[in-house]
Amino acid sequence: MNLAETESLNEINVIKYDHLHDHWFHDFCLLSKMNDHDQSILKKMLGNIIQKKCFMLLTDEGGTVTACGLGVLEDEYIGLYNIITHENFRNQGNGAILIRNLLHWGKENGAKNAYLQVIKTNAPALSLYGKLGFEEKYKYWYRIKTKE
């Protein structure tokens, strides 16, 4: 996605961290319903990101986290990762607001293009990303080593 036409945004209710912050990690794990084992692995992976990054939370007026995600800069690209919306706040525009704010942060920090990865069976996410201008470029898959 090209960021040339990304608009500036009102950043009310947006919390940004330039490092893996416990508040962001805690909320991401709650929204993802992640088990302790996977949390440990994810924390190590996220802690090893050396590129400039933005861990972002979106809250409602009462301070409840409605969505969170991560933007990572590399050259003229921002990669969007770990995008999730609280199940009680879905289909209300929270995911789009979060993504637009991440894209705006990326543009302010030199990104000219954006990309993301999404599971092909995640129809709501695919619909949202399509509305925001993302299109499929290629398919990918992960491999897991089996125990012998």
PDB file of C-alpha atoms in Angstrom:
ATOM      1  CA  MET A   1       0.000   0.000   0.000  1.00  0.00           C
ATOM      2  CA  ASN A   2       1.338   3.438  -0.912  1.00  0.00           C
ATOM      3  CA  LEU A   3       1.148   5.993   1.910  1.00  0.00           C
ATOM      4  CA  ALA A   4       1.158   9.114  -0.285  1.00  0.00           C
ATOM      5  CA  GLU A   5      -2.491   9.875   0.407  1.00  0.00           C
ATOM      6  CA  THR A   6      -2.573   8.977   4.107  1.00  0.00           C
ATOM      7  CA  GLU A   7      -4.359  11.734   5.969  1.00  0.00           C
ATOM      8  CA  SER A   8      -3.311  13.328   9.248  1.00  0.00           C
ATOM      9  CA  LEU A   9      -5.317  12.152  12.227  1.00  0.00           C
ATOM     10  CA  ASN A  10      -6.660  13.214  15.544  1.00  0.00           C
ATOM     11  CA  GLU A  11      -4.688  11.125  18.010  1.00  0.00           C
ATOM     12  CA  ILE A  12      -7.130  11.328  20.933  1.00  0.00           C
ATOM     13  CA  ASN A  13      -7.237   8.006  22.799  1.00  0.00           C
ATOM     14  CA  VAL A  14      -4.069   6.739  21.102  1.00  0.00           C
ATOM     15  CA  ILE A  15      -1.185   5.563  23.283  1.00  0.00           C
ATOM     16  CA  LYS A  16       2.196   4.989  21.611  1.00  0.00           C
ATOM     17  CA  TYR A  17       5.318   3.269  22.905  1.00  0.00           C
ATOM     18  CA  ASP A  18       8.645   3.158  21.088  1.00  0.00           C
ATOM     19  CA  HIS A  19       9.605  -0.060  22.912  1.00  0.00           C
ATOM     20  CA  LEU A  20       7.884  -3.202  24.123  1.00  0.00           C
ATOM     21  CA  HIS A  21       6.008  -1.775  27.088  1.00  0.00           C
ATOM     22  CA  ASP A  22       4.390  -3.998  29.727  1.00  0.00           C
ATOM     23  CA  HIS A  23       1.053  -2.175  29.358  1.00  0.00           C
ATOM     24  CA  TRP A  24       0.915  -2.857  25.599  1.00  0.00           C
ATOM     25  CA  PHE A  25       2.075  -6.457  26.002  1.00  0.00           C
ATOM     26  CA  HIS A  26      -0.431  -7.170  28.772  1.00  0.00           C
ATOM     27  CA  ASP A  27      -3.347  -5.773  26.755  1.00  0.00           C
ATOM     28  CA  PHE A  28      -2.278  -7.534  23.558  1.00  0.00           C
ATOM     29  CA  CYS A  29      -2.098 -10.881  25.372  1.00  0.00           C
ATOM     30  CA  LEU A  30      -5.522 -10.331  26.962  1.00  0.00           C
ATOM     31  CA  LEU A  31      -7.165  -9.423  23.653  1.00  0.00           C
ATOM     32  CA  SER A  32      -5.460 -12.382  21.955  1.00  0.00           C
ATOM     33  CA  LYS A  33      -6.310 -14.795  24.783  1.00  0.00           C
ATOM     34  CA  MET A  34      -2.695 -15.944  24.615  1.00  0.00           C
ATOM     35  CA  ASN A  35      -1.458 -18.689  26.944  1.00  0.00           C
ATOM     36  CA  ASP A  36       1.599 -18.232  29.195  1.00  0.00           C
ATOM     37  CA  HIS A  37       3.900 -20.349  27.048  1.00  0.00           C
ATOM     38  CA  ASP A  38       3.122 -18.399  23.881  1.00  0.00           C
ATOM     39  CA  GLN A  39       3.421 -15.110  25.792  1.00  0.00           C
ATOM     40  CA  SER A  40       6.975 -15.992  26.778  1.00  0.00           C
ATOM     41  CA  ILE A  41       7.940 -16.741  23.175  1.00  0.00           C
ATOM     42  CA  LEU A  42       6.242 -13.621  21.808  1.00  0.00           C
ATOM     43  CA  LYS A  43       7.877 -11.375  24.401  1.00  0.00           C
ATOM     44  CA  LYS A  44      11.312 -12.614  23.318  1.00  0.00           C
ATOM     45  CA  MET A  45      10.493 -12.159  19.629  1.00  0.00           C
ATOM     46  CA  LEU A  46       9.153  -8.622  20.080  1.00  0.00           C
ATOM     47  CA  GLY A  47      12.036  -7.696  22.357  1.00  0.00           C
ATOM     48  CA  ASN A  48      14.495  -8.604  19.602  1.00  0.00           C
ATOM     49  CA  ILE A  49      13.112  -6.149  17.029  1.00  0.00           C
ATOM     50  CA  ILE A  50      15.914  -3.674  16.351  1.00  0.00           C
ATOM     51  CA  GLN A  51      14.152  -1.437  13.817  1.00  0.00           C
ATOM     52  CA  LYS A  52      12.221   1.664  14.862  1.00  0.00           C
ATOM     53  CA  LYS A  53       8.814   0.564  16.060  1.00  0.00           C
ATOM     54  CA  CYS A  54       5.528   1.804  17.459  1.00  0.00           C
ATOM     55  CA  PHE A  55       3.486  -0.295  19.859  1.00  0.00           C
ATOM     56  CA  MET A  56       0.051   1.340  19.775  1.00  0.00           C
ATOM     57  CA  LEU A  57      -3.072   1.082  21.913  1.00  0.00           C
ATOM     58  CA  LEU A  58      -6.456   2.607  21.135  1.00  0.00           C
ATOM     59  CA  THR A  59      -8.780   3.294  24.066  1.00  0.00           C
ATOM     60  CA  ASP A  60     -12.364   4.384  24.499  1.00  0.00           C
ATOM     61  CA  GLU A  61     -13.364   7.447  26.541  1.00  0.00           C
ATOM     62  CA  GLY A  62     -13.240   5.402  29.748  1.00  0.00           C
ATOM     63  CA  GLY A  63      -9.713   4.143  29.114  1.00  0.00           C
ATOM     64  CA  THR A  64     -10.634   0.601  28.061  1.00  0.00           C
ATOM     65  CA  VAL A  65      -8.285  -0.722  25.389  1.00  0.00           C
ATOM     66  CA  THR A  66     -10.346  -1.276  22.239  1.00  0.00           C
ATOM     67  CA  ALA A  67      -7.558  -2.238  19.809  1.00  0.00           C
ATOM     68  CA  CYS A  68      -3.797  -2.629  19.646  1.00  0.00           C
ATOM     69  CA  GLY A  69      -1.100  -3.246  17.095  1.00  0.00           C
ATOM     70  CA  LEU A  70       2.515  -2.810  16.137  1.00  0.00           C
ATOM     71  CA  GLY A  71       4.201  -0.909  13.331  1.00  0.00           C
ATOM     72  CA  VAL A  72       7.820  -1.635  12.383  1.00  0.00           C
ATOM     73  CA  LEU A  73       9.841   0.585  10.033  1.00  0.00           C
ATOM     74  CA  GLU A  74      12.312  -0.829   7.588  1.00  0.00           C
ATOM     75  CA  ASP A  75      13.691   1.365   4.828  1.00  0.00           C
ATOM     76  CA  GLU A  76      10.669   3.092   3.273  1.00  0.00           C
ATOM     77  CA  TYR A  77       8.161   0.515   4.535  1.00  0.00           C
ATOM     78  CA  ILE A  78       6.033   0.089   7.616  1.00  0.00           C
ATOM     79  CA  GLY A  79       4.985  -3.443   8.446  1.00  0.00           C
ATOM     80  CA  LEU A  80       1.817  -3.845  10.496  1.00  0.00           C
ATOM     81  CA  TYR A  81       1.754  -6.700  12.994  1.00  0.00           C
ATOM     82  CA  ASN A  82      -0.328  -8.008  15.875  1.00  0.00           C
ATOM     83  CA  ILE A  83      -3.417  -6.011  14.935  1.00  0.00           C
ATOM     84  CA  ILE A  84      -6.339  -6.993  17.152  1.00  0.00           C
ATOM     85  CA  THR A  85      -9.591  -5.399  18.269  1.00  0.00           C
ATOM     86  CA  HIS A  86     -11.301  -6.200  21.573  1.00  0.00           C
ATOM     87  CA  GLU A  87     -14.196  -8.552  20.810  1.00  0.00           C
ATOM     88  CA  ASN A  88     -16.701  -6.141  22.444  1.00  0.00           C
ATOM     89  CA  PHE A  89     -15.552  -3.289  20.182  1.00  0.00           C
ATOM     90  CA  ARG A  90     -15.442  -4.997  16.791  1.00  0.00           C
ATOM     91  CA  ASN A  91     -17.340  -3.621  13.785  1.00  0.00           C
ATOM     92  CA  GLN A  92     -17.261  -0.122  15.292  1.00  0.00           C
ATOM     93  CA  GLY A  93     -14.299   1.286  13.348  1.00  0.00           C
ATOM     94  CA  ASN A  94     -11.664   0.729  16.032  1.00  0.00           C
ATOM     95  CA  GLY A  95      -9.436  -1.442  13.857  1.00  0.00           C
ATOM     96  CA  ALA A  96      -9.509   1.125  11.064  1.00  0.00           C
ATOM     97  CA  ILE A  97      -8.694   3.971  13.467  1.00  0.00           C
ATOM     98  CA  LEU A  98      -5.770   2.019  14.896  1.00  0.00           C
ATOM     99  CA  ILE A  99      -4.402   1.134  11.461  1.00  0.00           C
ATOM    100  CA  ARG A 100      -4.767   4.682  10.155  1.00  0.00           C
ATOM    101  CA  ASN A 101      -2.846   5.955  13.177  1.00  0.00           C
ATOM    102  CA  LEU A 102      -0.092   3.370  12.670  1.00  0.00           C
ATOM    103  CA  LEU A 103       0.134   4.295   8.984  1.00  0.00           C
ATOM    104  CA  HIS A 104       0.294   7.978   9.887  1.00  0.00           C
ATOM    105  CA  TRP A 105       3.083   7.272  12.400  1.00  0.00           C
ATOM    106  CA  GLY A 106       4.919   5.340   9.692  1.00  0.00           C
ATOM    107  CA  LYS A 107       4.556   8.173   7.191  1.00  0.00           C
ATOM    108  CA  GLU A 108       5.798  10.718   9.766  1.00  0.00           C
ATOM    109  CA  ASN A 109       8.855   8.500  10.232  1.00  0.00           C
ATOM    110  CA  GLY A 110       9.743   8.093   6.550  1.00  0.00           C
ATOM    111  CA  ALA A 111       7.599   5.192   5.354  1.00  0.00           C
ATOM    112  CA  LYS A 112       6.204   5.505   1.846  1.00  0.00           C
ATOM    113  CA  ASN A 113       4.603   2.060   1.659  1.00  0.00           C
ATOM    114  CA  ALA A 114       2.915  -0.358   4.029  1.00  0.00           C
ATOM    115  CA  TYR A 115       2.378  -4.096   4.205  1.00  0.00           C
ATOM    116  CA  LEU A 116       0.817  -6.606   6.560  1.00  0.00           C
ATOM    117  CA  GLN A 117       0.190 -10.286   6.878  1.00  0.00           C
ATOM    118  CA  VAL A 118      -3.202 -11.798   7.571  1.00  0.00           C
ATOM    119  CA  ILE A 119      -4.537 -15.315   7.879  1.00  0.00           C
ATOM    120  CA  LYS A 120      -6.558 -16.049   4.730  1.00  0.00           C
ATOM    121  CA  THR A 121      -9.522 -17.358   6.754  1.00  0.00           C
ATOM    122  CA  ASN A 122      -9.843 -14.105   8.733  1.00  0.00           C
ATOM    123  CA  ALA A 123     -12.673 -12.651   6.639  1.00  0.00           C
ATOM    124  CA  PRO A 124     -13.354  -9.584   8.859  1.00  0.00           C
ATOM    125  CA  ALA A 125      -9.678  -8.561   8.739  1.00  0.00           C
ATOM    126  CA  LEU A 126      -9.476  -9.135   4.985  1.00  0.00           C
ATOM    127  CA  SER A 127     -12.546  -6.955   4.500  1.00  0.00           C
ATOM    128  CA  LEU A 128     -11.132  -4.157   6.676  1.00  0.00           C
ATOM    129  CA  TYR A 129      -7.719  -4.233   5.010  1.00  0.00           C
ATOM    130  CA  GLY A 130      -9.339  -4.148   1.582  1.00  0.00           C
ATOM    131  CA  LYS A 131     -11.403  -1.083   2.558  1.00  0.00           C
ATOM    132  CA  LEU A 132      -8.178   0.602   3.700  1.00  0.00           C
ATOM    133  CA  GLY A 133      -6.532  -0.004   0.312  1.00  0.00           C
ATOM    134  CA  PHE A 134      -4.472  -3.125   0.944  1.00  0.00           C
ATOM    135  CA  GLU A 135      -4.434  -5.836  -1.692  1.00  0.00           C
ATOM    136  CA  GLU A 136      -3.011  -9.336  -1.786  1.00  0.00           C
ATOM    137  CA  LYS A 137       0.453  -9.533  -3.337  1.00  0.00           C
ATOM    138  CA  TYR A 138       1.381 -13.110  -2.487  1.00  0.00           C
ATOM    139  CA  LYS A 139       0.551 -16.063  -0.244  1.00  0.00           C
ATOM    140  CA  TYR A 140       2.823 -17.403   2.476  1.00  0.00           C
ATOM    141  CA  TRP A 141       2.816 -20.144   5.064  1.00  0.00           C
ATOM    142  CA  TYR A 142       4.678 -21.106   8.186  1.00  0.00           C
ATOM    143  CA  ARG A 143       6.414 -24.377   8.768  1.00  0.00           C
ATOM    144  CA  ILE A 144       6.735 -26.004  12.164  1.00  0.00           C
ATOM    145  CA  LYS A 145       9.338 -28.608  12.901  1.00  0.00           C
ATOM    146  CA  THR A 146       7.707 -31.755  14.208  1.00  0.00           C
ATOM    147  CA  LYS A 147       9.079 -33.662  17.158  1.00  0.00           C
ATOM    148  CA  GLU A 148      10.741 -36.894  16.179  1.00  0.00           C
TER     149      GLU A 148
END
